[in-house]
């Protein structure tokens, strides 16, 4: 693959058509790149921002989240989304072009139904950092102070995670099992309706996680190790780092072995 060493990268995403994107920032301008063959090709974006989250359904429907703004590409132009004055969104995710969610500060969640963005019921004041789900009727959001919210297709409810620590990532391995991660080695696992803490044997900070299509989870730690959940238990995979090794900020793959 072509090198992207001059870019600080913060997110990688594959859309439903198979297109792969990475986003971040160069020294002088913002960066969004698409993988074409074995080369990363730049997509023109508003230059003054650093982008931390990318999501979309295809080349004509891409969302980017910067520190204080959120942008949408409709195939022709970039439009900044208006969620209200000084409202920060931290994560974007959806199940289709007509079913997109944005979560942000003070417990705010907005939903796009294909026509407009509408604020969802407000049931927490905690900042929200991640969204995932198995479909439009099974969506989870995690955030500050151990907050986990669930949407069943009709209403949002707050779940008890058993921890007060901020949960930055949440992954579902099935409709009955989920994992939520804090960067300081705190992991909580849900099986059925109960959440319990999980111990990971590491001294570093979790700084990147990824779930494969088969439900396996890879979580990288700054002590040069990767934690691997094989569907039954967690195992530790050592990483052979080099002198110029750079800690990754996100993970993605095509299979359990790639």
Coordinates of C-alpha atoms in Angstrom, one line a residue:
X1 CA 0.0 0.0 0.0
X2 CA 1.1 3.6 -0.5
X3 CA 2.4 5.3 2.6
X4 CA 0.3 7.7 4.7
X5 CA 3.1 8.5 7.2
X6 CA 2.6 12.2 6.9
X7 CA -0.9 11.9 8.2
X8 CA -2.2 11.7 11.8
X9 CA -4.9 9.0 11.4
X10 CA -7.9 8.7 13.7
X11 CA -10.5 6.4 12.1
X12 CA -10.8 3.8 9.4
X13 CA -14.1 2.6 8.0
X14 CA -15.4 0.2 5.3
X15 CA -18.9 1.0 4.0
X16 CA -21.5 -1.4 2.8
X17 CA -20.2 -1.3 -0.8
X18 CA -16.7 -2.3 0.3
X19 CA -15.1 1.1 0.0
X20 CA -12.5 1.8 2.7
X21 CA -11.8 5.2 4.1
X22 CA -9.3 6.7 6.6
X23 CA -9.5 10.2 8.1
X24 CA -7.3 12.5 10.2
X25 CA -5.0 15.5 9.5
X26 CA -1.8 16.4 7.8
X27 CA 0.3 19.2 9.2
X28 CA -1.3 21.9 7.0
X29 CA -4.8 20.4 6.1
X30 CA -7.4 17.9 6.9
X31 CA -7.3 14.4 5.4
X32 CA -9.8 11.9 4.1
X33 CA -8.5 9.1 1.9
X34 CA -10.1 6.2 0.0
X35 CA -8.4 3.0 -0.9
X36 CA -8.3 2.4 -4.6
X37 CA -6.4 -0.8 -5.5
X38 CA -3.2 -0.5 -3.4
X39 CA -3.2 3.3 -3.3
X40 CA -4.7 5.8 -0.9
X41 CA -6.4 8.5 -2.9
X42 CA -7.2 11.9 -1.4
X43 CA -10.8 13.1 -1.2
X44 CA -11.2 16.9 -1.0
X45 CA -12.5 18.0 2.4
X46 CA -12.8 21.3 4.3
X47 CA -9.1 22.0 5.2
X48 CA -9.3 23.7 8.6
X49 CA -10.5 20.7 10.6
X50 CA -9.1 17.5 12.1
X51 CA -11.5 14.6 11.4
X52 CA -11.9 11.9 14.0
X53 CA -14.8 9.8 12.8
X54 CA -15.9 8.7 9.3
X55 CA -19.0 6.8 8.4
X56 CA -21.1 6.4 5.3
X57 CA -22.9 4.1 2.9
X58 CA -21.1 4.9 -0.4
X59 CA -19.2 7.5 -2.4
X60 CA -22.2 9.8 -2.5
X61 CA -23.0 9.6 1.2
X62 CA -20.1 10.2 3.6
X63 CA -20.2 11.7 7.1
X64 CA -17.2 13.2 8.9
X65 CA -16.9 14.3 12.5
X66 CA -14.4 17.0 13.5
X67 CA -13.8 18.4 17.0
X68 CA -16.8 20.9 17.0
X69 CA -18.5 20.2 13.6
X70 CA -20.0 17.4 11.6
X71 CA -20.0 17.3 7.8
X72 CA -21.9 15.4 5.1
X73 CA -20.8 14.7 1.5
X74 CA -23.8 14.2 -0.9
X75 CA -21.7 13.4 -4.0
X76 CA -21.3 17.0 -5.0
X77 CA -20.6 19.2 -2.0
X78 CA -19.7 19.1 1.7
X79 CA -22.4 20.5 4.0
X80 CA -22.0 21.2 7.7
X81 CA -24.7 19.8 9.8
X82 CA -26.5 22.0 12.2
X83 CA -27.4 20.3 15.5
X84 CA -27.6 23.6 17.4
X85 CA -25.3 26.3 18.6
X86 CA -22.1 25.0 20.2
X87 CA -23.4 21.4 20.3
X88 CA -20.6 18.8 19.9
X89 CA -21.1 15.4 18.3
X90 CA -18.6 12.7 19.1
X91 CA -19.7 9.7 17.0
X92 CA -21.7 8.9 13.9
X93 CA -23.1 5.5 13.0
X94 CA -26.1 4.0 11.1
X95 CA -27.7 1.0 9.6
X96 CA -28.5 2.7 6.2
X97 CA -28.6 6.0 4.5
X98 CA -32.1 6.6 5.9
X99 CA -31.2 5.6 9.5
X100 CA -28.2 7.5 10.9
X101 CA -27.4 8.4 14.5
X102 CA -25.1 11.1 16.0
X103 CA -24.2 11.0 19.7
X104 CA -22.5 13.8 21.6
X105 CA -22.1 15.9 24.7
X106 CA -24.6 16.0 27.5
X107 CA -26.4 12.9 26.4
X108 CA -27.6 14.3 23.1
X109 CA -28.6 11.8 20.4
X110 CA -29.9 12.9 17.0
X111 CA -31.5 10.6 14.4
X112 CA -31.6 11.1 10.6
X113 CA -34.5 9.4 8.9
X114 CA -33.6 10.2 5.3
X115 CA -35.1 13.7 5.4
X116 CA -34.1 15.5 8.6
X117 CA -32.2 15.3 11.8
X118 CA -34.4 15.0 14.9
X119 CA -33.3 14.9 18.5
X120 CA -34.0 11.7 20.3
X121 CA -35.4 11.4 23.9
X122 CA -33.0 12.8 26.4
X123 CA -32.4 10.3 29.2
X124 CA -28.9 11.1 30.4
X125 CA -26.6 14.1 30.8
X126 CA -23.4 12.1 30.2
X127 CA -21.2 12.7 27.2
X128 CA -21.7 9.9 24.7
X129 CA -18.7 8.6 22.7
X130 CA -19.7 5.5 20.7
X131 CA -22.7 3.9 18.9
X132 CA -23.1 0.4 17.5
X133 CA -25.9 -2.1 16.9
X134 CA -27.0 -5.3 15.2
X135 CA -29.8 -3.4 13.4
X136 CA -32.3 -0.5 13.5
X137 CA -34.1 -2.1 16.5
X138 CA -31.0 -3.0 18.6
X139 CA -28.7 0.0 19.1
X140 CA -26.2 0.7 21.9
X141 CA -24.5 3.9 22.9
X142 CA -21.7 4.2 25.5
X143 CA -20.1 7.2 27.3
X144 CA -19.0 9.0 30.4
X145 CA -19.4 7.6 33.9
X146 CA -20.1 4.0 32.7
X147 CA -23.1 5.1 30.7
X148 CA -24.7 2.6 28.4
X149 CA -27.9 3.3 26.5
X150 CA -30.0 0.9 24.5
X151 CA -32.6 1.5 21.8
X152 CA -35.1 -1.4 21.0
X153 CA -36.8 0.2 18.1
X154 CA -39.4 2.1 20.2
X155 CA -37.6 3.7 23.1
X156 CA -34.2 4.4 24.7
X157 CA -33.3 3.0 28.1
X158 CA -30.3 3.3 30.4
X159 CA -28.5 0.1 31.4
X160 CA -26.4 -0.5 34.5
X161 CA -22.8 -1.2 33.4
X162 CA -21.4 -1.8 36.9
X163 CA -18.6 0.8 36.4
X164 CA -18.3 4.5 36.8
X165 CA -15.5 4.8 34.2
X166 CA -15.9 6.3 30.8
X167 CA -16.7 3.7 28.1
X168 CA -15.2 4.9 24.8
X169 CA -15.9 1.9 22.7
X170 CA -18.7 -0.7 22.6
X171 CA -18.9 -3.8 20.4
X172 CA -21.5 -6.5 19.9
X173 CA -20.4 -10.1 19.2
X174 CA -24.1 -11.2 19.0
X175 CA -27.5 -10.1 20.2
X176 CA -26.7 -11.6 23.6
X177 CA -23.1 -10.5 24.1
X178 CA -21.4 -7.2 24.1
X179 CA -18.2 -5.6 25.4
X180 CA -17.6 -1.9 26.4
X181 CA -14.1 -0.5 26.8
X182 CA -12.4 2.2 28.9
X183 CA -8.9 3.1 27.9
X184 CA -7.5 2.2 31.3
X185 CA -7.9 -1.5 31.0
X186 CA -11.6 -1.5 32.1
X187 CA -13.8 -3.8 30.1
X188 CA -17.4 -4.7 30.9
X189 CA -19.1 -7.6 29.3
X190 CA -22.8 -8.2 28.8
X191 CA -24.2 -11.7 28.4
X192 CA -28.0 -11.6 28.3
X193 CA -29.1 -8.7 30.4
X194 CA -26.2 -8.6 33.0
X195 CA -23.0 -6.6 32.7
X196 CA -19.8 -7.7 34.5
X197 CA -16.2 -6.5 34.6
X198 CA -13.6 -8.4 32.6
X199 CA -9.9 -8.6 33.6
X200 CA -7.3 -8.1 30.9
X201 CA -3.7 -8.9 31.8
X202 CA -1.9 -5.8 30.6
X203 CA -0.2 -2.7 32.0
X204 CA -0.9 -0.4 29.1
X205 CA -3.8 1.7 27.9
X206 CA -6.4 0.4 25.4
X207 CA -6.1 2.7 22.4
X208 CA -7.7 0.8 19.5
X209 CA -10.4 -1.9 19.2
X210 CA -12.0 -3.8 16.3
X211 CA -14.6 -6.5 15.9
X212 CA -14.5 -9.0 13.0
X213 CA -17.6 -10.1 11.1
X214 CA -17.5 -13.4 13.0
X215 CA -17.7 -11.6 16.4
X216 CA -14.0 -11.8 17.3
X217 CA -12.6 -8.7 19.1
X218 CA -9.0 -7.3 18.9
X219 CA -8.0 -4.7 21.5
X220 CA -4.6 -3.0 21.3
X221 CA -2.7 -1.8 24.4
X222 CA 0.2 0.7 24.7
X223 CA 2.3 -2.0 26.3
X224 CA 2.8 -3.5 22.9
X225 CA 0.2 -6.3 23.3
X226 CA -3.1 -7.2 21.6
X227 CA -5.9 -8.7 23.5
X228 CA -7.9 -11.2 21.5
X229 CA -11.4 -12.4 22.3
X230 CA -12.0 -15.7 20.4
X231 CA -15.7 -16.0 21.3
X232 CA -15.1 -17.8 24.5
X233 CA -12.2 -16.2 26.4
X234 CA -9.6 -13.4 26.1
X235 CA -6.0 -14.2 25.1
X236 CA -2.9 -12.1 24.8
X237 CA -1.0 -11.7 21.5
X238 CA 2.5 -10.1 21.8
X239 CA 3.4 -7.4 19.2
X240 CA 7.0 -7.3 17.8
X241 CA 7.5 -3.5 17.9
X242 CA 10.4 -1.6 16.3
X243 CA 12.3 1.5 17.3
X244 CA 10.1 3.7 15.1
X245 CA 6.9 1.9 16.1
X246 CA 3.9 4.3 16.3
X247 CA 1.0 3.4 18.6
X248 CA -2.1 3.0 16.4
X249 CA -5.3 4.9 17.2
X250 CA -7.7 2.6 15.4
X251 CA -8.0 -0.9 14.0
X252 CA -9.8 -2.6 11.1
X253 CA -9.4 -5.8 9.2
X254 CA -11.1 -8.1 6.5
X255 CA -11.1 -11.3 8.6
X256 CA -9.9 -12.9 11.9
X257 CA -6.5 -13.5 10.3
X258 CA -6.1 -10.2 8.4

